[in-house]
CSV table of C-alpha atoms and ligand atoms in Angstrom, one decimal:
chain,number,residue,atom,x,y,z
A,211,MET,CA,-49.8,-112.9,66.7
A,212,ASN,CA,-49.2,-109.3,65.7
A,213,SER,CA,-45.4,-108.4,67.8
A,214,LYS,CA,-43.3,-106.3,65.2
A,215,VAL,CA,-40.1,-107.3,63.8
A,216,CYS,CA,-38.0,-104.6,62.2
A,217,ILE,CA,-35.0,-105.5,59.4
A,218,ILE,CA,-32.5,-103.8,58.7
A,219,GLY,CA,-31.1,-104.5,55.3
A,220,GLY,CA,-33.4,-106.2,52.3
A,221,GLY,CA,-31.0,-108.3,50.2
A,222,LEU,CA,-31.8,-112.2,50.7
A,223,ALA,CA,-31.4,-112.9,54.1
A,224,GLY,CA,-33.8,-109.8,55.1
A,225,LEU,CA,-36.5,-110.1,52.5
A,226,THR,CA,-36.3,-113.9,52.9
A,227,ALA,CA,-36.8,-113.5,57.0
A,228,ALA,CA,-39.6,-110.6,56.4
A,229,ILE,CA,-41.1,-113.2,54.0
A,230,HIS,CA,-41.3,-115.9,56.4
A,231,LEU,CA,-42.2,-113.8,59.7
A,232,SER,CA,-45.3,-112.2,57.7
A,233,LEU,CA,-46.8,-115.3,56.9
A,234,ASP,CA,-46.4,-116.1,60.6
A,235,GLY,CA,-48.2,-113.1,61.5
A,236,PHE,CA,-45.9,-110.7,62.4
A,237,GLU,CA,-45.8,-106.8,61.6
A,238,VAL,CA,-42.8,-106.6,59.5
A,239,VAL,CA,-40.9,-103.6,58.4
A,240,VAL,CA,-37.4,-104.0,56.6
A,241,VAL,CA,-35.6,-100.8,56.1
A,242,GLU,CA,-33.4,-100.6,52.6
A,243,LYS,CA,-31.2,-98.5,51.7
A,244,ASN,CA,-30.7,-99.3,47.9
A,245,GLU,CA,-33.5,-99.5,45.2
A,246,TYR,CA,-34.7,-102.9,43.2
A,247,PRO,CA,-34.1,-104.1,41.0
A,248,GLN,CA,-29.8,-104.1,41.5
A,249,HIS,CA,-27.4,-106.3,40.2
A,250,LYS,CA,-24.7,-107.5,42.9
A,251,VAL,CA,-21.5,-108.9,42.9
A,252,CYS,CA,-22.1,-112.5,43.6
A,253,GLY,CA,-21.8,-115.9,41.3
A,254,GLU,CA,-25.3,-116.1,41.3
A,255,TYR,CA,-25.5,-120.2,41.9
A,256,VAL,CA,-27.7,-121.3,44.1
A,257,SER,CA,-27.3,-124.4,46.0
A,258,ASN,CA,-30.7,-126.5,45.9
A,259,GLU,CA,-30.8,-127.0,49.8
A,260,VAL,CA,-32.9,-123.7,49.6
A,261,LYS,CA,-35.4,-124.6,46.7
A,262,THR,CA,-37.8,-126.4,48.4
A,263,TYR,CA,-38.3,-124.1,51.2
A,264,LEU,CA,-38.1,-120.7,48.6
A,265,SER,CA,-41.0,-122.3,47.0
A,266,SER,CA,-43.2,-122.9,50.3
A,267,LEU,CA,-42.5,-119.1,51.2
A,268,GLY,CA,-44.6,-118.4,47.8
A,269,LEU,CA,-42.2,-118.1,45.3
A,270,ILE,CA,-42.3,-121.5,43.2
A,271,LYS,CA,-43.3,-119.8,39.9
A,272,PHE,CA,-40.2,-117.1,40.0
A,273,LEU,CA,-38.1,-120.6,40.8
A,274,LYS,CA,-39.1,-122.2,37.7
A,275,GLN,CA,-37.5,-119.4,35.6
A,276,THR,CA,-34.4,-120.3,36.8
A,277,GLN,CA,-31.2,-122.3,35.2
A,278,ASP,CA,-31.2,-126.2,36.9
A,279,ILE,CA,-27.7,-126.8,37.5
A,280,ASN,CA,-25.8,-130.5,37.8
A,281,THR,CA,-22.2,-130.6,36.5
A,282,LEU,CA,-19.5,-128.8,37.8
A,283,LYS,CA,-16.2,-128.1,35.8
A,284,LEU,CA,-12.9,-126.9,38.1
A,285,SER,CA,-9.9,-126.0,36.3
A,286,ASN,CA,-5.7,-125.2,37.7
A,287,VAL,CA,-4.0,-122.1,36.4
A,288,ASN,CA,-2.6,-124.5,33.8
A,289,GLY,CA,-6.2,-125.3,32.2
A,290,GLN,CA,-5.7,-128.9,33.6
A,291,LEU,CA,-9.7,-129.6,34.1
A,292,PHE,CA,-12.1,-131.8,36.0
A,293,SER,CA,-15.5,-132.3,35.9
A,294,ALA,CA,-18.0,-134.1,38.1
A,295,GLN,CA,-21.7,-134.1,39.1
A,296,LEU,CA,-22.9,-131.9,41.6
A,297,PRO,CA,-24.6,-134.5,44.8
A,298,LEU,CA,-27.4,-131.8,45.4
A,299,GLY,CA,-27.3,-129.2,42.6
A,300,GLY,CA,-28.2,-126.1,42.2
A,301,PHE,CA,-29.6,-123.2,40.3
A,302,GLY,CA,-28.9,-120.2,38.4
A,303,VAL,CA,-29.8,-116.9,39.3
A,304,SER,CA,-29.3,-113.3,38.7
A,305,ARG,CA,-29.1,-111.3,42.0
A,306,PHE,CA,-31.1,-108.8,40.0
A,307,ALA,CA,-34.3,-110.6,39.6
A,308,MET,CA,-33.8,-112.9,42.5
A,309,ASP,CA,-33.8,-110.0,44.9
A,310,HIS,CA,-36.6,-108.2,43.3
A,311,ALA,CA,-38.6,-111.0,42.9
A,312,LEU,CA,-38.1,-111.4,47.2
A,313,PHE,CA,-39.3,-107.5,47.3
A,314,LYS,CA,-42.3,-107.6,45.1
A,315,HIS,CA,-43.7,-110.6,46.9
A,316,ALA,CA,-42.6,-109.4,50.8
A,317,LYS,CA,-45.1,-106.4,49.4
A,318,GLU,CA,-47.9,-108.4,47.9
A,319,ILE,CA,-48.2,-110.2,51.4
A,320,GLY,CA,-47.9,-107.1,53.7
A,321,VAL,CA,-44.3,-106.7,54.5
A,322,LYS,CA,-43.8,-103.0,54.8
A,323,VAL,CA,-40.3,-101.9,52.7
A,324,ILE,CA,-38.6,-98.2,53.5
A,325,LYS,CA,-36.1,-96.9,51.5
A,326,ALA,CA,-33.5,-95.2,54.0
A,327,LYS,CA,-30.2,-96.1,55.5
A,328,VAL,CA,-30.1,-96.9,59.1
A,329,THR,CA,-27.4,-95.0,60.4
A,330,HIS,CA,-27.8,-96.5,64.4
A,331,PHE,CA,-30.3,-98.8,66.4
A,332,GLU,CA,-30.4,-99.4,70.3
A,333,SER,CA,-31.9,-101.7,72.8
A,334,THR,CA,-34.7,-100.4,75.2
A,335,HIS,CA,-36.7,-102.0,78.1
A,336,SER,CA,-39.6,-103.5,75.5
A,337,GLY,CA,-37.5,-104.2,72.4
A,338,PHE,CA,-35.5,-101.9,70.1
A,339,LYS,CA,-35.2,-98.6,68.5
A,340,THR,CA,-34.1,-98.3,65.1
A,341,TYR,CA,-32.8,-94.9,63.7
A,342,PHE,CA,-32.8,-94.0,60.0
A,343,MET,CA,-33.5,-90.4,58.3
A,344,ASP,CA,-35.3,-88.4,60.4
A,345,SER,CA,-37.4,-91.2,61.9
A,346,CYS,CA,-37.1,-93.6,64.3
A,347,LEU,CA,-39.0,-97.2,64.3
A,348,ASN,CA,-39.8,-98.9,67.8
A,349,SER,CA,-40.2,-103.3,67.5
A,350,LYS,CA,-40.0,-105.9,69.8
A,351,PHE,CA,-37.6,-107.9,67.7
A,352,LEU,CA,-34.6,-106.6,65.7
A,353,LEU,CA,-32.9,-108.3,62.7
A,354,LEU,CA,-29.3,-107.6,61.7
A,355,ALA,CA,-29.5,-108.3,57.6
A,356,TYR,CA,-27.1,-105.1,56.5
A,357,GLY,CA,-24.5,-107.8,54.7
A,358,LYS,CA,-21.1,-108.9,54.8
A,359,ARG,CA,-20.0,-104.6,55.2
A,360,SER,CA,-21.8,-102.0,56.6
A,361,ASN,CA,-21.5,-98.6,58.1
A,362,LEU,CA,-23.7,-100.3,61.5
A,363,ASP,CA,-20.5,-102.4,61.9
A,364,LYS,CA,-18.4,-99.6,62.6
A,365,LYS,CA,-21.1,-98.3,64.8
A,366,LEU,CA,-20.9,-101.7,66.8
A,367,HIS,CA,-17.0,-101.5,66.8
A,368,ARG,CA,-16.8,-105.2,65.2
A,369,SER,CA,-13.4,-106.3,65.3
A,370,PHE,CA,-13.3,-107.7,61.6
A,371,ILE,CA,-13.9,-103.7,60.2
A,372,GLN,CA,-10.5,-102.8,62.0
A,373,LYS,CA,-8.9,-105.4,59.5
A,374,LYS,CA,-7.7,-104.6,56.0
A,375,SER,CA,-8.9,-107.3,54.2
A,376,GLN,CA,-7.4,-108.2,51.0
A,377,TRP,CA,-10.2,-109.5,48.7
A,378,ILE,CA,-11.5,-107.6,45.6
A,379,GLY,CA,-15.1,-109.3,44.0
A,380,VAL,CA,-15.5,-108.3,40.1
A,381,LYS,CA,-19.0,-109.2,38.4
A,382,ALA,CA,-20.2,-109.0,34.8
A,383,HIS,CA,-22.9,-110.3,32.3
A,384,TYR,CA,-22.0,-111.8,28.9
A,385,ASN,CA,-23.9,-113.3,26.0
A,386,LEU,CA,-22.3,-116.6,25.1
A,387,ASP,CA,-25.4,-119.1,23.5
A,388,GLU,CA,-22.9,-122.3,23.2
A,389,PHE,CA,-22.3,-122.1,27.1
A,390,PRO,CA,-23.8,-125.1,28.3
A,391,ALA,CA,-26.9,-124.0,30.8
A,392,ASN,CA,-26.6,-127.1,33.3
A,393,GLU,CA,-22.5,-126.0,34.3
A,394,VAL,CA,-21.3,-123.8,37.0
A,395,GLN,CA,-17.7,-123.3,36.1
A,396,LEU,CA,-14.9,-122.7,38.6
A,397,HIS,CA,-11.4,-121.8,36.9
A,398,ASN,CA,-8.1,-121.1,38.8
A,399,PHE,CA,-6.3,-118.0,37.8
A,400,ASP,CA,-3.0,-116.4,39.6
A,401,GLY,CA,-4.3,-114.7,42.9
A,402,GLY,CA,-8.3,-115.9,42.4
A,403,TYR,CA,-10.4,-118.0,40.9
A,404,CYS,CA,-13.4,-117.5,38.7
A,405,GLY,CA,-17.0,-118.5,38.4
A,406,LEU,CA,-19.3,-119.1,35.1
A,407,SER,CA,-22.7,-119.8,35.1
A,408,LYS,CA,-26.0,-119.1,33.2
A,409,THR,CA,-28.5,-116.7,34.9
A,410,GLU,CA,-32.4,-116.6,34.0
A,411,SER,CA,-31.9,-114.3,31.6
A,412,HIS,CA,-29.5,-116.8,29.8
A,413,ALA,CA,-26.5,-114.5,30.8
A,414,ILE,CA,-23.5,-115.7,31.4
A,415,ASN,CA,-22.5,-114.4,35.0
A,416,CYS,CA,-18.9,-114.3,34.8
A,417,CYS,CA,-17.5,-113.6,38.3
A,418,TYR,CA,-14.3,-113.8,40.1
A,419,LEU,CA,-12.5,-113.1,43.8
A,420,VAL,CA,-9.1,-111.9,43.6
A,421,SER,CA,-6.2,-111.0,46.2
A,422,ALA,CA,-5.8,-106.9,45.9
A,423,GLU,CA,-2.5,-107.7,46.1
A,424,VAL,CA,-2.2,-109.5,42.8
A,425,PHE,CA,-4.6,-107.2,41.7
A,426,LYS,CA,-2.8,-103.9,42.5
A,427,HIS,CA,0.0,-104.3,39.6
A,428,TYR,CA,-2.4,-103.7,36.7
A,429,LYS,CA,-3.7,-100.9,35.7
A,430,SER,CA,-7.4,-102.1,35.5
A,431,ILE,CA,-9.9,-104.7,35.4
A,432,ASP,CA,-9.3,-105.0,31.5
A,433,ASP,CA,-6.0,-105.1,32.3
A,434,PHE,CA,-6.0,-107.4,34.7
A,435,ASN,CA,-8.5,-110.1,32.8
A,436,LYS,CA,-6.1,-109.8,29.5
A,437,LYS,CA,-2.7,-110.3,31.4
A,438,VAL,CA,-3.9,-113.1,34.2
A,439,LEU,CA,-7.4,-114.5,33.8
A,440,ARG,CA,-6.5,-115.0,30.1
A,441,ASN,CA,-3.5,-117.3,31.5
A,442,ASN,CA,-6.2,-119.9,31.6
A,443,GLN,CA,-7.0,-121.3,28.6
A,444,HIS,CA,-11.0,-122.1,29.5
A,445,LEU,CA,-11.4,-118.4,30.6
A,446,ASN,CA,-9.5,-117.5,27.3
A,447,HIS,CA,-11.4,-119.0,25.2
A,448,PHE,CA,-14.6,-117.7,27.0
A,449,PHE,CA,-13.6,-114.1,27.1
A,450,GLU,CA,-12.4,-114.7,23.3
A,451,LYS,CA,-16.0,-115.4,22.3
A,452,ALA,CA,-18.5,-113.4,24.6
A,453,ASN,CA,-19.9,-110.5,24.3
A,454,SER,CA,-20.1,-108.7,27.7
A,455,ILE,CA,-23.5,-107.1,28.2
A,456,PHE,CA,-22.6,-104.6,31.1
A,457,GLU,CA,-21.1,-100.9,30.1
A,458,SER,CA,-18.8,-101.7,32.8
A,459,PRO,CA,-18.0,-104.3,35.2
A,460,LEU,CA,-18.9,-103.9,38.7
A,461,ALA,CA,-16.2,-104.5,41.9
A,462,ILE,CA,-16.0,-104.5,45.5
A,463,ALA,CA,-13.1,-104.2,47.6
A,464,GLN,CA,-12.7,-104.9,51.2
A,465,VAL,CA,-14.4,-108.6,50.8
A,466,SER,CA,-13.6,-110.1,54.5
A,467,PHE,CA,-14.0,-113.7,55.4
A,468,ALA,CA,-13.2,-113.0,59.1
A,469,LYS,CA,-15.2,-115.1,62.1
A,470,LYS,CA,-17.9,-112.7,62.9
A,471,SER,CA,-20.4,-112.8,66.2
A,472,ASN,CA,-23.6,-113.3,65.1
A,473,SER,CA,-26.1,-111.5,67.6
A,474,ASN,CA,-25.6,-108.3,69.2
A,475,SER,CA,-27.4,-107.9,72.6
A,476,ASN,CA,-30.9,-109.4,71.5
A,477,ALA,CA,-30.5,-108.0,67.7
A,478,LEU,CA,-30.1,-111.6,65.6
A,479,MET,CA,-27.5,-111.2,62.8
A,480,LEU,CA,-28.4,-112.6,59.4
A,481,GLY,CA,-26.5,-113.8,56.6
A,482,ASP,CA,-23.1,-112.0,55.3
A,483,ALA,CA,-23.7,-110.0,58.4
A,484,ALA,CA,-23.1,-113.0,60.6
A,485,GLY,CA,-20.3,-114.9,58.4
A,486,LEU,CA,-19.4,-115.1,54.9
A,487,ILE,CA,-18.6,-118.1,53.3
A,488,HIS,CA,-15.8,-118.7,50.8
A,489,PRO,CA,-17.7,-117.7,47.4
A,490,LEU,CA,-16.4,-120.8,45.8
A,491,CYS,CA,-18.4,-122.9,48.0
A,492,GLY,CA,-21.4,-121.4,46.0
A,493,ASN,CA,-23.2,-121.3,49.3
A,494,GLY,CA,-23.5,-117.8,50.7
A,495,MET,CA,-27.0,-117.3,49.1
A,496,ALA,CA,-28.4,-120.7,51.0
A,497,MET,CA,-26.6,-119.6,54.2
A,498,ALA,CA,-28.2,-116.1,54.0
A,499,ILE,CA,-32.0,-118.0,52.7
A,500,HIS,CA,-31.1,-120.8,56.2
A,501,SER,CA,-30.3,-118.3,58.6
A,502,ALA,CA,-33.3,-116.6,57.7
A,503,LYS,CA,-35.3,-119.4,58.6
A,504,ILE,CA,-33.2,-120.3,61.8
A,505,ALA,CA,-34.2,-116.3,63.1
A,506,ALA,CA,-37.9,-116.4,61.8
A,507,GLU,CA,-38.6,-120.0,63.9
A,508,ALA,CA,-36.4,-118.7,67.1
A,509,ILE,CA,-38.6,-115.2,66.8
A,510,LYS,CA,-41.9,-117.3,66.9
A,511,LEU,CA,-40.9,-119.4,69.7
A,512,VAL,CA,-40.3,-115.8,72.3
A,513,ASP,CA,-43.7,-114.8,70.6
A,514,GLN,CA,-45.3,-117.8,71.6
A,515,ASN,CA,-43.7,-117.8,75.2
A,516,SER,CA,-42.1,-121.2,74.0
A,517,LEU,CA,-38.4,-119.8,74.6
A,518,GLN,CA,-37.6,-116.2,76.9
A,519,MET,CA,-36.8,-113.5,75.1
A,520,SER,CA,-33.4,-113.5,77.4
A,521,GLN,CA,-32.0,-116.9,75.8
A,522,LEU,CA,-33.2,-115.6,72.5
A,523,SER,CA,-29.5,-114.8,71.0
A,524,THR,CA,-28.3,-117.7,73.1
A,525,TYR,CA,-30.7,-120.1,71.3
A,526,TYR,CA,-29.8,-119.0,67.8
A,527,LYS,CA,-26.3,-118.8,68.0
A,528,GLN,CA,-26.4,-122.5,69.2
A,529,GLN,CA,-28.6,-123.0,65.7
A,530,TRP,CA,-26.4,-121.1,63.6
A,531,GLN,CA,-23.2,-122.7,65.0
A,532,SER,CA,-25.0,-126.3,64.2
A,533,SER,CA,-25.9,-125.8,61.0
A,534,PHE,CA,-23.0,-124.0,59.6
A,535,LYS,CA,-19.7,-123.7,62.0
A,536,LYS,CA,-18.7,-127.4,60.0
A,537,ARG,CA,-19.2,-125.6,56.4
A,538,LEU,CA,-17.6,-122.8,57.3
A,539,PHE,CA,-14.6,-124.3,58.3
A,540,TYR,CA,-14.1,-126.4,55.1
A,541,GLY,CA,-15.0,-123.2,52.6
A,542,ARG,CA,-11.6,-122.1,54.4
A,543,ILE,CA,-9.5,-125.1,53.6
A,544,PHE,CA,-11.0,-125.3,50.1
A,545,GLN,CA,-10.0,-121.7,49.4
A,546,LYS,CA,-6.5,-122.2,50.8
A,547,ILE,CA,-5.9,-124.9,48.3
A,548,LEU,CA,-7.5,-123.1,45.4
A,549,LEU,CA,-5.6,-120.3,46.1
A,550,ASN,CA,-2.5,-122.4,46.0
A,551,GLN,CA,-1.3,-123.2,42.6
A,552,ARG,CA,0.4,-126.5,43.5
A,553,LEU,CA,-1.8,-128.0,45.7
A,554,THR,CA,-4.6,-126.9,43.5
A,555,SER,CA,-2.6,-129.3,40.9
A,556,LEU,CA,-2.0,-131.9,43.1
A,557,GLY,CA,-6.0,-132.1,44.5
A,558,LEU,CA,-7.0,-132.4,40.9
A,559,ASN,CA,-4.1,-135.0,40.0
A,560,LEU,CA,-5.3,-136.5,43.1
A,561,LEU,CA,-9.2,-136.9,41.9
A,562,GLN,CA,-8.7,-137.7,38.6
A,563,PRO,CA,-8.5,-141.4,39.3
A,564,LEU,CA,-10.8,-140.8,42.3
A,565,PRO,CA,-13.5,-138.8,39.9
A,566,PHE,CA,-15.9,-140.0,43.4
A,567,LEU,CA,-14.3,-138.2,45.7
A,568,LEU,CA,-15.2,-134.5,44.1
A,569,PRO,CA,-19.1,-134.6,45.0
A,570,LYS,CA,-17.8,-135.7,49.0
A,571,LEU,CA,-15.7,-133.2,48.9
A,572,VAL,CA,-18.7,-130.7,47.5
A,573,ARG,CA,-21.0,-132.4,50.1
A,574,LEU,CA,-18.5,-130.5,53.3
A,575,THR,CA,-19.4,-127.3,52.3
A,576,HIS,CA,-23.5,-127.7,51.7
A,577,GLY,CA,-25.8,-128.3,53.7
A,578,GLN,CA,-28.7,-130.6,53.7
A,579,PRO,CA,-32.1,-129.6,51.9
A,580,ILE,CA,-34.1,-127.2,54.4
A,581,PRO,CA,-37.8,-128.3,55.3
A,582,ALA,CA,-40.2,-126.4,53.6
A,583,TYR,CA,-42.3,-123.6,55.6
A,584,ASP,CA,-45.1,-125.1,57.3
B,1368,FAD,C1,-17.4,-112.7,44.9
B,1368,FAD,C2,-18.5,-113.0,45.4
B,1368,FAD,C3,-19.1,-113.9,45.0
B,1368,FAD,C4,-20.0,-114.8,44.8
B,1368,FAD,N1,-20.8,-115.8,45.0
B,1368,FAD,C5,-21.6,-116.5,45.5
B,1368,FAD,C6,-22.6,-117.7,44.8
B,1368,FAD,O1,-21.8,-117.9,43.8
B,1368,FAD,N2,-23.0,-118.5,45.3
B,1368,FAD,C7,-23.8,-117.9,46.6
B,1368,FAD,O2,-24.3,-118.8,47.1
B,1368,FAD,N3,-23.1,-117.0,47.1
B,1368,FAD,C8,-22.0,-116.4,46.8
B,1368,FAD,N4,-21.8,-115.0,47.5
B,1368,FAD,C9,-21.7,-114.9,48.9
B,1368,FAD,C10,-23.6,-114.1,48.5
B,1368,FAD,O3,-23.3,-113.0,47.4
B,1368,FAD,C11,-24.2,-113.5,50.2
B,1368,FAD,O4,-23.8,-114.5,51.2
B,1368,FAD,C12,-25.4,-112.9,49.9
B,1368,FAD,O5,-25.8,-111.9,49.3
B,1368,FAD,C13,-25.8,-113.0,51.4
B,1368,FAD,O6,-27.0,-111.9,51.3
B,1368,FAD,P1,-27.6,-111.3,53.1
B,1368,FAD,O7,-28.6,-110.7,52.5
B,1368,FAD,O8,-26.5,-111.3,53.9
B,1368,FAD,O9,-26.4,-109.6,52.1
B,1368,FAD,P2,-26.8,-108.8,50.5
B,1368,FAD,O10,-27.2,-109.3,49.9
B,1368,FAD,O11,-25.6,-108.2,50.9
B,1368,FAD,O12,-28.0,-107.8,51.6
B,1368,FAD,C14,-27.7,-106.8,52.4
B,1368,FAD,C15,-28.3,-105.7,51.7
B,1368,FAD,O13,-28.5,-104.9,53.3
B,1368,FAD,C16,-28.6,-103.2,52.8
B,1368,FAD,N5,-27.6,-102.3,54.1
B,1368,FAD,C17,-26.9,-102.5,54.3
B,1368,FAD,N6,-26.1,-101.3,55.0
B,1368,FAD,C18,-28.0,-101.2,55.3
B,1368,FAD,C19,-28.3,-99.7,56.2
B,1368,FAD,N7,-27.5,-99.3,57.4
B,1368,FAD,N8,-29.1,-99.3,56.1
B,1368,FAD,C20,-29.9,-100.3,55.2
B,1368,FAD,N9,-30.0,-101.2,54.1
B,1368,FAD,C21,-28.6,-101.5,54.9
B,1368,FAD,C22,-27.5,-103.6,51.6
B,1368,FAD,O14,-28.0,-102.3,50.6
B,1368,FAD,C23,-28.0,-104.9,50.8
B,1368,FAD,O15,-29.3,-105.0,50.1
B,1368,FAD,C24,-20.8,-114.5,46.9
B,1368,FAD,C25,-20.1,-113.5,47.6
B,1368,FAD,C26,-18.8,-112.8,46.6
B,1368,FAD,C27,-18.6,-111.4,47.2
């Protein structure tokens, strides 16, 4: 088996698919516009559902360096705190380290990674042509793993890109020895919520999502942190004691949670390119990795003639929907609750006498552990 697969985007989804397909014997080329390693705006909490699968792809040594997380602490704007064990748990790891580890491993096992920005692609009678710089790459299969918002979305006239989206993401790493390594904390503030968790380097990742409507009334991230985030006593305590490691925080705008399609002709969309779950669920990375597995397995079926090329995108769509549709739905509901101060307080009041409910709610946005690569 030596069919060629081109993957646009070398983030979690693209690199995972590249490793999986390369282990299956495909010739894989990833085209990624950025260098490695790089920090990315992300909560950096990964659900354990992908641990067995990632280990089986050859990342077992890397995963041992990450921080095990088994407890969720949740607070409302007034600082009322609720704590619960996470049913499946997860691990804390920076995107700086994780994307880099996948990149290095992919290269070691023979994946070709080209640093270039893809300008467009087209389908041909025998597959696809992908264009970047002055080059054109022919491949039988094409995977679109270019993340939540890309120049290619405009080229494809995807409907979500026409709509202005009102979310901003901000992230920085801090030092604070006393921060418990086994916790992921989610603290509500006016207009958004902020996640705190430890990474493999022992730095604490502080990442928040805020509505642009609320944020625009403040002069800067610093001003916003002082006047809004610090109104939550837990965040105030954190900023009081922690020292920032970053010169300045990273920020991204135009984060969209709109529904998206997950294929374009027979080019399959992976990870955030196919749909972004609300970050409070801590599940986007697991979904990106899981979607890579689904796509890689579907491509193998076509290459073995067990599935026709003309059925590929329908087959992938069905697998994608059955794996993710439900959790995206619950993610939307939880986001609505968490952004409504009254509903969050009501929810936390309900949870106080019924603590067993929170793990059940968390389970709604998480999947089952994904089987190992074989
Ligand atoms: C504020 C915030 C917090 C989050 N917190 C968490 C969390 O705690 N836990 C969790 O599991 N998930 C979280 N997520 C979600 C998670 O970050 C994403 O789901 C995950 O990064 C998706 O991976 P991906 O591979 O699809 O995209 P990405 O990691 O974004 O990779 C896409 C890659 O494509 C490249 N690319 C784009 N266009 C082109 C082009 N034209 N040519 C070449 N390359 C291109 C980009 O450079 C990028 O490297 C959070 C998201 C946000 C916004």
